[in-house]
CSV table of N, CA and C in Angstrom, one decimal:
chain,number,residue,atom,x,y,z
A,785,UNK,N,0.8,-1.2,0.0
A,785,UNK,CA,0.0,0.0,0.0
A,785,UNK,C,0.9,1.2,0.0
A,786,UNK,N,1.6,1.6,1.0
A,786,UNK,CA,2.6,2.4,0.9
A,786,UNK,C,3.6,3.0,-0.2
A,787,UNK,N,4.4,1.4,-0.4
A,787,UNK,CA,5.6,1.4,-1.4
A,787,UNK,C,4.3,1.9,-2.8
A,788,UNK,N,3.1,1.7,-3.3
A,788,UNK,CA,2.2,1.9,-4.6
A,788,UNK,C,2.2,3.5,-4.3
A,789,UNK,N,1.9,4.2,-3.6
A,789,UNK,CA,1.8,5.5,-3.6
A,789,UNK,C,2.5,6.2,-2.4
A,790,UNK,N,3.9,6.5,-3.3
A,790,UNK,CA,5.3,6.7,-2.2
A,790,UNK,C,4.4,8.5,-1.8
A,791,UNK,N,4.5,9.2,-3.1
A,791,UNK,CA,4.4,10.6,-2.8
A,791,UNK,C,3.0,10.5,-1.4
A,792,UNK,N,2.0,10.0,-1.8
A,792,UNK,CA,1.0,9.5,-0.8
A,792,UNK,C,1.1,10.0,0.7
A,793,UNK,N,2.0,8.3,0.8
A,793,UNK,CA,2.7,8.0,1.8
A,793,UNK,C,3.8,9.3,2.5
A,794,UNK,N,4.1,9.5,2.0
A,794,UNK,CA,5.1,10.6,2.3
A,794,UNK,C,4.4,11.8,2.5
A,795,UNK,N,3.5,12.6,1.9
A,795,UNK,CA,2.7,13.6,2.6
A,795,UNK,C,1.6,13.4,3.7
A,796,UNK,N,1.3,12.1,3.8
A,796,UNK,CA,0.4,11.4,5.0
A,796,UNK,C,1.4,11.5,6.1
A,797,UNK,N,2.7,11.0,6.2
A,797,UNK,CA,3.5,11.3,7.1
A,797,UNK,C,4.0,12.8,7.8
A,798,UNK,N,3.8,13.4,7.2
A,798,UNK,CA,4.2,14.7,7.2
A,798,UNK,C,3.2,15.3,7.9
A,799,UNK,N,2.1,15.2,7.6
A,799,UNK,CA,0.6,15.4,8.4
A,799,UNK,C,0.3,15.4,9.8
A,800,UNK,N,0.7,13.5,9.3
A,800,UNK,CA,0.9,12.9,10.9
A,800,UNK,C,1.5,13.8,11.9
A,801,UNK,N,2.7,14.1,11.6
A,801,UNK,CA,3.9,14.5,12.0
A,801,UNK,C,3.4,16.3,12.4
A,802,UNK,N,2.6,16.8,11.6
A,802,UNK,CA,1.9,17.9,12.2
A,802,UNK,C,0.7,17.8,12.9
A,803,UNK,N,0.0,17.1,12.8
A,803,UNK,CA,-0.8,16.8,13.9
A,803,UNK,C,-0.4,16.5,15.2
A,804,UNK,N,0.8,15.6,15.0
A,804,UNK,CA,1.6,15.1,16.4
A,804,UNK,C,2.0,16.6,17.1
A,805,UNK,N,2.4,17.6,16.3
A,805,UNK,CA,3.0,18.5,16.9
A,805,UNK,C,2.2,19.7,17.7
A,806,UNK,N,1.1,19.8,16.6
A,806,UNK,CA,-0.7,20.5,17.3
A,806,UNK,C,-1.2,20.1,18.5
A,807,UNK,N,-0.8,18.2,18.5
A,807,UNK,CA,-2.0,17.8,19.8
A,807,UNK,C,-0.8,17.5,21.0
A,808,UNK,N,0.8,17.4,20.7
A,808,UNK,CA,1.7,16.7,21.5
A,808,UNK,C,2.1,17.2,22.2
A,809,UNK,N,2.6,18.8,22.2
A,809,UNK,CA,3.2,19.4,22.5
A,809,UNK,C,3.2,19.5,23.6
A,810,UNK,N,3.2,20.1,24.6
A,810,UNK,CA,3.4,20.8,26.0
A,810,UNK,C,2.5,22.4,25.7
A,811,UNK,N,1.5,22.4,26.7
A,811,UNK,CA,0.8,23.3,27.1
A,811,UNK,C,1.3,24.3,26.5
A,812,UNK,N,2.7,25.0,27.6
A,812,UNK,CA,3.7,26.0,27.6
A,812,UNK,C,4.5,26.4,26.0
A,813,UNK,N,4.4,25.7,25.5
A,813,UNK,CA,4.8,25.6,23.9
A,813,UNK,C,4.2,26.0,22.9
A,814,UNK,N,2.9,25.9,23.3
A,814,UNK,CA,1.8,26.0,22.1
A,814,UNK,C,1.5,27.6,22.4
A,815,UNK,N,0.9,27.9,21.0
A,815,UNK,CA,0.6,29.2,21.1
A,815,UNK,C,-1.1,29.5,21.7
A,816,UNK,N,-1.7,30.1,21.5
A,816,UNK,CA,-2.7,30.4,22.5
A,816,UNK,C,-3.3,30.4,21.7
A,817,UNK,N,-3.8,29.4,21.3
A,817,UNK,CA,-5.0,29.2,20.0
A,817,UNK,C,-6.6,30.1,21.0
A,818,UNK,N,-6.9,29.7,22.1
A,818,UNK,CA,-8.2,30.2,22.6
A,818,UNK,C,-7.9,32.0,22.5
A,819,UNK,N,-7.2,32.1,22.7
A,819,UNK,CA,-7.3,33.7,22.5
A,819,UNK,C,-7.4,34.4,21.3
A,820,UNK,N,-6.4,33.5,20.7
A,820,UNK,CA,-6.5,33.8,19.0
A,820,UNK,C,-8.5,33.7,18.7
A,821,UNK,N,-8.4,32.5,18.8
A,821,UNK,CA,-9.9,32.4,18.3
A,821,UNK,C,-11.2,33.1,19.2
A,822,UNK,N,-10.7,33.6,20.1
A,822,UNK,CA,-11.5,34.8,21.6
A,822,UNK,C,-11.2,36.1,20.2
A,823,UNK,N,-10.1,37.0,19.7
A,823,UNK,CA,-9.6,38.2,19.1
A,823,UNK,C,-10.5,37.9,17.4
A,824,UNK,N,-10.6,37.0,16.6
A,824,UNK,CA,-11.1,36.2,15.7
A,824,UNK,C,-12.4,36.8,15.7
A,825,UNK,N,-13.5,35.9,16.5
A,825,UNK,CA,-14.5,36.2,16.8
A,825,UNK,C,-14.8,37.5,17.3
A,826,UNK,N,-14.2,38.2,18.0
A,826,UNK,CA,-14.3,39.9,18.6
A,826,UNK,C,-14.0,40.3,17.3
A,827,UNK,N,-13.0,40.2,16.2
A,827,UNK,CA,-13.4,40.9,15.0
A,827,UNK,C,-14.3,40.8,14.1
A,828,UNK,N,-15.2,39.6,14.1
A,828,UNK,CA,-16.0,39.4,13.4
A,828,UNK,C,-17.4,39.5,13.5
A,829,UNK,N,-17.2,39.9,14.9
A,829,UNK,CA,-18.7,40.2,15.9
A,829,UNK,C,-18.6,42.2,15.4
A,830,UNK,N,-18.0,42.6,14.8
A,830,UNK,CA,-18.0,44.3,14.6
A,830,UNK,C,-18.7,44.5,12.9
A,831,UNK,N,-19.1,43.0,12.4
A,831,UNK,CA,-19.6,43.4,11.0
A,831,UNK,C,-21.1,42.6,11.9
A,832,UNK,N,-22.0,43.6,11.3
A,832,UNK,CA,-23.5,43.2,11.8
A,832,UNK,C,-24.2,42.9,10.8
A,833,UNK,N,-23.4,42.1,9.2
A,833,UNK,CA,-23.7,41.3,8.6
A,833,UNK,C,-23.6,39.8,8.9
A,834,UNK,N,-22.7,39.8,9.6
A,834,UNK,CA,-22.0,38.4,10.5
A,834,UNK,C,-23.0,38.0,11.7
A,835,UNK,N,-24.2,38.7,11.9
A,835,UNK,CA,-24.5,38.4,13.4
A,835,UNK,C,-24.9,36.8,13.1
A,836,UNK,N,-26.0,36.5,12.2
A,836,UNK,CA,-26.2,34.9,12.2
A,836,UNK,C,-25.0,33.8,12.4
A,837,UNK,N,-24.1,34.2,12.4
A,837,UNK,CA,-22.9,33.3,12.1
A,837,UNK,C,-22.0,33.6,13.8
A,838,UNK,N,-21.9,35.0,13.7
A,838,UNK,CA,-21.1,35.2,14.8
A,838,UNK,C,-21.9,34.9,16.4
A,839,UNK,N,-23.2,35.4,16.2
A,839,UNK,CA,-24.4,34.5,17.7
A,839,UNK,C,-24.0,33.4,17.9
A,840,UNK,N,-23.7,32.4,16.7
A,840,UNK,CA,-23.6,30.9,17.4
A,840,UNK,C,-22.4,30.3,18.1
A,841,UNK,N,-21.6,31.4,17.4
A,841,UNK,CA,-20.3,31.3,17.5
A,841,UNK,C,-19.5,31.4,19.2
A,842,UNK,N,-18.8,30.3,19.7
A,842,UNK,CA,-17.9,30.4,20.9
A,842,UNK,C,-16.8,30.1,20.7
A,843,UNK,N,-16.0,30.2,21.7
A,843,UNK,CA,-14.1,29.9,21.9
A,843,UNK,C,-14.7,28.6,21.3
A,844,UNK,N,-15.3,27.5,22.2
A,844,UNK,CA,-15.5,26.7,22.6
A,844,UNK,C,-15.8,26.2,21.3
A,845,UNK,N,-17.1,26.6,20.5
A,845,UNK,CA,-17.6,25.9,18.8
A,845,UNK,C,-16.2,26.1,18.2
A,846,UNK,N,-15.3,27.5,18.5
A,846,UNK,CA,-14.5,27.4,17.5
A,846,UNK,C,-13.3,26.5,17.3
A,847,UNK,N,-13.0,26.1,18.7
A,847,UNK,CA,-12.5,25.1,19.2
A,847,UNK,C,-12.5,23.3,18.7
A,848,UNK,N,-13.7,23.2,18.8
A,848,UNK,CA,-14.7,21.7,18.1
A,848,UNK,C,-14.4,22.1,16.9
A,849,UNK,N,-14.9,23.0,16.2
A,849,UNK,CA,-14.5,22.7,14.5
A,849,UNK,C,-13.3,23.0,14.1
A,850,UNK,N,-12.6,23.6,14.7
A,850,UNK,CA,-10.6,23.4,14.3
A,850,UNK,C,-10.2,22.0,15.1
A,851,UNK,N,-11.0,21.2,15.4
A,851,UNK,CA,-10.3,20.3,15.7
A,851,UNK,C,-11.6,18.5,15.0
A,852,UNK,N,-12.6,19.4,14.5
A,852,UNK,CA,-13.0,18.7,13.3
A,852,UNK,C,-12.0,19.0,12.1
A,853,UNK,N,-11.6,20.1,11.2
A,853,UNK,CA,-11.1,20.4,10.6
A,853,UNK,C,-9.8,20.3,10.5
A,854,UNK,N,-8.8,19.9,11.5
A,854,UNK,CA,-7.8,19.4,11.3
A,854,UNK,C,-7.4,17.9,11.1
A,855,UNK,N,-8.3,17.0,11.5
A,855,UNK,CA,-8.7,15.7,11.3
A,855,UNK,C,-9.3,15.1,9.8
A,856,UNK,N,-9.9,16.4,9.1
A,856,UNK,CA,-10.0,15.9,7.7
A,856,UNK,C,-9.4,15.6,6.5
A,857,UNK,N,-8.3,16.3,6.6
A,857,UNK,CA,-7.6,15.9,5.6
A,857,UNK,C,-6.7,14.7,5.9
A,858,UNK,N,-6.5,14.3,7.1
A,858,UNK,CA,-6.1,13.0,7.1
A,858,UNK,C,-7.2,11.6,7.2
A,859,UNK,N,-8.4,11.9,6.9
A,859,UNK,CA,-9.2,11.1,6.9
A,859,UNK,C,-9.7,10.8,5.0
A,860,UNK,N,-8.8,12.1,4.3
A,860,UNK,CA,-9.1,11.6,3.1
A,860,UNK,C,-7.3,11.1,2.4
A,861,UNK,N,-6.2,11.6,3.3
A,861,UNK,CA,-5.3,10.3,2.9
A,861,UNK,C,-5.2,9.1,3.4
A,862,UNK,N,-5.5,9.0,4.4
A,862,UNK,CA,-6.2,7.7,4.7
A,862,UNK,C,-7.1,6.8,3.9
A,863,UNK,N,-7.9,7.4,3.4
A,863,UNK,CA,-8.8,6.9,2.4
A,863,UNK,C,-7.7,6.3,1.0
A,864,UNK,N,-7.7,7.4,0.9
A,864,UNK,CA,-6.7,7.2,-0.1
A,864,UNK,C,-5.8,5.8,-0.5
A,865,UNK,N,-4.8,5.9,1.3
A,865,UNK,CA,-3.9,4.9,0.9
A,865,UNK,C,-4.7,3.6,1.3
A,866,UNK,N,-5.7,3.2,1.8
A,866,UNK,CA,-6.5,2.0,1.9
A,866,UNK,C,-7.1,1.5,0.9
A,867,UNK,N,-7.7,2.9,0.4
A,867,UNK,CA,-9.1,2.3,-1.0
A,867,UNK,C,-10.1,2.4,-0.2
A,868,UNK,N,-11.5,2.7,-1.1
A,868,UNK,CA,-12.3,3.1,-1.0
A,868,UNK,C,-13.3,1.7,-0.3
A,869,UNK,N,-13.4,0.7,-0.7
A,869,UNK,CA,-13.3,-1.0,0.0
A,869,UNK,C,-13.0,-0.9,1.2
A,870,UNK,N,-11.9,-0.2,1.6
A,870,UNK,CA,-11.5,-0.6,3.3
A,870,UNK,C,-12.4,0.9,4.1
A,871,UNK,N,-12.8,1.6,3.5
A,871,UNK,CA,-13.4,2.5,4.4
A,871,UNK,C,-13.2,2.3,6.0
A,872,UNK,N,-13.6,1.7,6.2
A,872,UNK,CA,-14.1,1.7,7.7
A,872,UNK,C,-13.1,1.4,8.5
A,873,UNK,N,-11.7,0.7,7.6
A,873,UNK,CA,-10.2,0.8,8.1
A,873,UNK,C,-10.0,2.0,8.6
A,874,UNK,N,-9.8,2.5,7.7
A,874,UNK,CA,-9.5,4.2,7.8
A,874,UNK,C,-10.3,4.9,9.0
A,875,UNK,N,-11.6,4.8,8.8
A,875,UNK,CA,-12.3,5.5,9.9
A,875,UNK,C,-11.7,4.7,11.6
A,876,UNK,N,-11.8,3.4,11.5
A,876,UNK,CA,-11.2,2.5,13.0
A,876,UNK,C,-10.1,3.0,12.9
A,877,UNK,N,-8.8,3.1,11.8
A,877,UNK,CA,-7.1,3.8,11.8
A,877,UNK,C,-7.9,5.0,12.9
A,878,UNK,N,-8.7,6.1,12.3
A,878,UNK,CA,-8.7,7.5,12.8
A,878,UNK,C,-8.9,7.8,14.1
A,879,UNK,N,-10.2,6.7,14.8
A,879,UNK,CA,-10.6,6.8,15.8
A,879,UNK,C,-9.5,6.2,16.5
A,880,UNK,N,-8.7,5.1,16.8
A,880,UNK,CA,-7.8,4.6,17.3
A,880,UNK,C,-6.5,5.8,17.4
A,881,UNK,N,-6.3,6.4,16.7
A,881,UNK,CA,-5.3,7.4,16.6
A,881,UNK,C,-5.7,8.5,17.4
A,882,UNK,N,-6.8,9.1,17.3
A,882,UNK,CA,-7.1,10.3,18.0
A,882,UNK,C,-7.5,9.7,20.0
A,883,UNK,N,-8.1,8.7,19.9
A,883,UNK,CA,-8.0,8.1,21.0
A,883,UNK,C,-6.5,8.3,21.8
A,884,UNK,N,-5.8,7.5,20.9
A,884,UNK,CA,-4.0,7.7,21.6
A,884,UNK,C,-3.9,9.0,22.0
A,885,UNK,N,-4.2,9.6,21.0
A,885,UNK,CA,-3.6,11.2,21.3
A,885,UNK,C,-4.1,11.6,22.6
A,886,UNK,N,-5.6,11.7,23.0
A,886,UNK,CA,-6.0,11.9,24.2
A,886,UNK,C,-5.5,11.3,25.1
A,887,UNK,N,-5.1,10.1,25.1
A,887,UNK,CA,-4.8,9.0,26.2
A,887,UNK,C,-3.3,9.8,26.8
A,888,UNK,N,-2.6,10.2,25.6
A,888,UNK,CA,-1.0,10.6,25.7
A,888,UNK,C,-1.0,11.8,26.6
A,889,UNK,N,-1.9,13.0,26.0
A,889,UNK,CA,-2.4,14.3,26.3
A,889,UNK,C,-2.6,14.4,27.8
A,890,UNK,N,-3.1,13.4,28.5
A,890,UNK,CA,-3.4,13.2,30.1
A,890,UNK,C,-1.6,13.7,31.0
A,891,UNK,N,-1.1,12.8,30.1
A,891,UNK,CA,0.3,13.1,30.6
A,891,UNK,C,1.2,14.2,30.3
A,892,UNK,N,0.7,15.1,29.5
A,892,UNK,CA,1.7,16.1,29.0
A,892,UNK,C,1.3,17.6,29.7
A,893,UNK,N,2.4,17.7,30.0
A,893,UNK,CA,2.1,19.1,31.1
A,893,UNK,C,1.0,20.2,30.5
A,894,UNK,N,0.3,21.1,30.8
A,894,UNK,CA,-0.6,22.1,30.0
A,894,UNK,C,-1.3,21.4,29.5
A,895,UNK,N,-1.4,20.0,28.8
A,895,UNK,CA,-2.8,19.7,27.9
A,895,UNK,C,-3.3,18.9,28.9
A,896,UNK,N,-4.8,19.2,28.0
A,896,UNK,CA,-6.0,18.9,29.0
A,896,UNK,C,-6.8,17.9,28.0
A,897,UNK,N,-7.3,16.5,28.4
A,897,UNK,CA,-7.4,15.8,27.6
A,897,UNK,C,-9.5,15.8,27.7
A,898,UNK,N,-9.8,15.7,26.6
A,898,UNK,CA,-11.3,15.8,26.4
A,898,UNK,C,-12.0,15.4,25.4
A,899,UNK,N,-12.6,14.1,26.0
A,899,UNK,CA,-13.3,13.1,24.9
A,899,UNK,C,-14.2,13.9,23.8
A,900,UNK,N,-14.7,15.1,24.3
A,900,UNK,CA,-15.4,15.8,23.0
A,900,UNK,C,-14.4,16.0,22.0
A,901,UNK,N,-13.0,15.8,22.3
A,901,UNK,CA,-12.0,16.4,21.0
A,901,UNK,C,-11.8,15.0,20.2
A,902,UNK,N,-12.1,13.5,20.7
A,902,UNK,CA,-12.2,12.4,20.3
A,902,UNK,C,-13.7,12.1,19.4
A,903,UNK,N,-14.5,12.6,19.7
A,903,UNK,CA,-15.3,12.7,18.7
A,903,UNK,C,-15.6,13.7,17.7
A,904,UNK,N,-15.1,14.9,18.1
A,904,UNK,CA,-14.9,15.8,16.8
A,904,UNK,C,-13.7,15.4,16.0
A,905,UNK,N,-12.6,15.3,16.5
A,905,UNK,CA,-11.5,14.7,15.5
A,905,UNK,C,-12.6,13.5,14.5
A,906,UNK,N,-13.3,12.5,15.3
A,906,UNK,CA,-13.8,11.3,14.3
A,906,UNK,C,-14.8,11.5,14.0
A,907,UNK,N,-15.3,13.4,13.7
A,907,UNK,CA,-16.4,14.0,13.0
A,907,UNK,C,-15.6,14.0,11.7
A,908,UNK,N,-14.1,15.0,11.9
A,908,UNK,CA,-13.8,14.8,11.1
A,908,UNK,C,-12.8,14.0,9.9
A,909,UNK,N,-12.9,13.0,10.7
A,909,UNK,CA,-12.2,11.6,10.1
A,909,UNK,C,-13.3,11.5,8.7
A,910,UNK,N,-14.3,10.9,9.7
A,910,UNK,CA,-15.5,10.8,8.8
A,910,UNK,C,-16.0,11.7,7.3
A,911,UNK,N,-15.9,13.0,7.7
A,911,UNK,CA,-15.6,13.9,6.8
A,911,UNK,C,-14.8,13.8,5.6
A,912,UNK,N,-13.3,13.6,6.1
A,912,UNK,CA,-12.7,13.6,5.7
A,912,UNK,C,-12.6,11.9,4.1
A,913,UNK,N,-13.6,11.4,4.9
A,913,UNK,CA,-13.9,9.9,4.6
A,913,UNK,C,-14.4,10.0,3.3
A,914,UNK,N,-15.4,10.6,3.5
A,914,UNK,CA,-17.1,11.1,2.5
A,914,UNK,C,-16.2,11.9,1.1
A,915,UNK,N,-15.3,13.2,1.7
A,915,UNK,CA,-14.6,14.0,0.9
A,915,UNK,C,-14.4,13.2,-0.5
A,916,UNK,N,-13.6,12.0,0.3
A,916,UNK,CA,-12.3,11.6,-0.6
A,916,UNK,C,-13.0,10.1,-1.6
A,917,UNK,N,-14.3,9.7,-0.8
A,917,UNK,CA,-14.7,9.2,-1.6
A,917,UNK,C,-15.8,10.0,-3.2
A,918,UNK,N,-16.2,10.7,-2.6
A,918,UNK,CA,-16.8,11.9,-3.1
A,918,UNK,C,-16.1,11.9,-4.5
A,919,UNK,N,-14.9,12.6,-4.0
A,919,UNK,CA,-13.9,13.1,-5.0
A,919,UNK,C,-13.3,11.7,-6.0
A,920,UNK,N,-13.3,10.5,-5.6
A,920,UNK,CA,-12.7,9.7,-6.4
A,920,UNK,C,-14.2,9.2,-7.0
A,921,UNK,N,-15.3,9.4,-6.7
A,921,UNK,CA,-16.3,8.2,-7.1
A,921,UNK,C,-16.4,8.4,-8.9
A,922,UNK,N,-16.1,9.4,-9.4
A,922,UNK,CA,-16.1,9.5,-10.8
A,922,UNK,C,-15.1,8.7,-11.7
A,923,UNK,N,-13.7,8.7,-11.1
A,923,UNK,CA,-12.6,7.6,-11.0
A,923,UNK,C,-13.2,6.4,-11.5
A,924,UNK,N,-13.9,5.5,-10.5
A,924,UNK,CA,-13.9,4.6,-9.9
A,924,UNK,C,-15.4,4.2,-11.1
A,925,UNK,N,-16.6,5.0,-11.1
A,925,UNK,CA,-17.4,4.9,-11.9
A,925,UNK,C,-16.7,4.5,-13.4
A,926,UNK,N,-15.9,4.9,-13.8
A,926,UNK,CA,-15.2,5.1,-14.8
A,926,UNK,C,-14.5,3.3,-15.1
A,927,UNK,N,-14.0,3.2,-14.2
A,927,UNK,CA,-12.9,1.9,-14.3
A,927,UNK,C,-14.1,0.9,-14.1
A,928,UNK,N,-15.5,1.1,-13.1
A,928,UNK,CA,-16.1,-0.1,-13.5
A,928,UNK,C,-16.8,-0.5,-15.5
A,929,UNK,N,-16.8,1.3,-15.6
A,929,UNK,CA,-17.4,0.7,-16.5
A,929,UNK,C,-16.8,0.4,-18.1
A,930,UNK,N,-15.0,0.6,-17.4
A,930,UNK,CA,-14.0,0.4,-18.5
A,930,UNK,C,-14.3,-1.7,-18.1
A,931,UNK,N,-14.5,-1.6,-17.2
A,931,UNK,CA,-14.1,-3.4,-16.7
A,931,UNK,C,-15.2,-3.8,-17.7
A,932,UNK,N,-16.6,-3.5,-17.0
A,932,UNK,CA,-17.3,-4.1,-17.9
A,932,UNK,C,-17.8,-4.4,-19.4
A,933,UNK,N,-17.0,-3.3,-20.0
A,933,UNK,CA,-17.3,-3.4,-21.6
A,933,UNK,C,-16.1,-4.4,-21.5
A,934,UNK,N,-14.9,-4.4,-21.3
A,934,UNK,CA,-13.9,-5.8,-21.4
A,934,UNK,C,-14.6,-7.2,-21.7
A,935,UNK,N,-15.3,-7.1,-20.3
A,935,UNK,CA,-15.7,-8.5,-20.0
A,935,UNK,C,-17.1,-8.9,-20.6
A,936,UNK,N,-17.7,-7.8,-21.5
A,936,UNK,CA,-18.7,-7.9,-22.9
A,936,UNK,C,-18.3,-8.3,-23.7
């Protein structure tokens, strides 16, 4: 699977490798994403075309969906390097991985570990799942129906 799609594999790693460094870190290390996204919101609460958007809006939502949204794009190389057949690989790979991360998170100084970030990460696993099938299903339409004129 790997060795068939090196570039793949190699930007999957790299991902990883940034995700490791978003969720792994040390408290003290990390930049202050809640305030950033506290200053975010305070600027976008000043356009009162924004109020539908910005009402619903908390640290806290913004929180959940940057941590749906960082989970997606590795839920569609995932996809990727499995095939569209192992789906649910990928989705168990995702959930098992984001799981660890929480598990690890308990132990690392400043992070604070919270199973809601285990299910929005495997919001956006899933996401990330749908995307990439999405995007290949015209592919895939294609090759079945190159197979079956063959085998006519």
């Amino acid at each position: 699977m790997l060795h068939r799609h090196p570039f793949l594999s190699l930007l999957t790693v790299l991902y990883l490798g940034f995700v490791g460094l978003v969720t792994l870190t040390p408290g003290s290390d990390q930049p202050d994403y809640a305030g950033l996204a506290g200053r975010v919101l305070a600027r976008l609460e000043r356009y009162p075309g924004l109020d539908p958007l910005t009402s619903r809006l908390s640290v806290e939502r913004i929180e959940f969906l940057a941590n749906v949204g960082l989970f997606v794009p590795l839920g569609v190389f995932l996809l990727l390097l499995v095939g569209t057949r192992f789906w649910l690989v990928a989705m168990a790979a995702g959930i098992v991985l984001t799981s660890m991360i929480e598990s690890v998170q308990r132990e690392i100084p400043g992070r604070v570990s919270d199973p809601r970030d285990v299910a929005a990460n495997s919001i956006g696993m899933f996401a990330g799942i749908v995307l990439a099938v999405l995007l290949t299903l015209p592919a895939a339409m294609r090759r079945r129906r190159e197979r079956a004129v063959r085998q006519a």
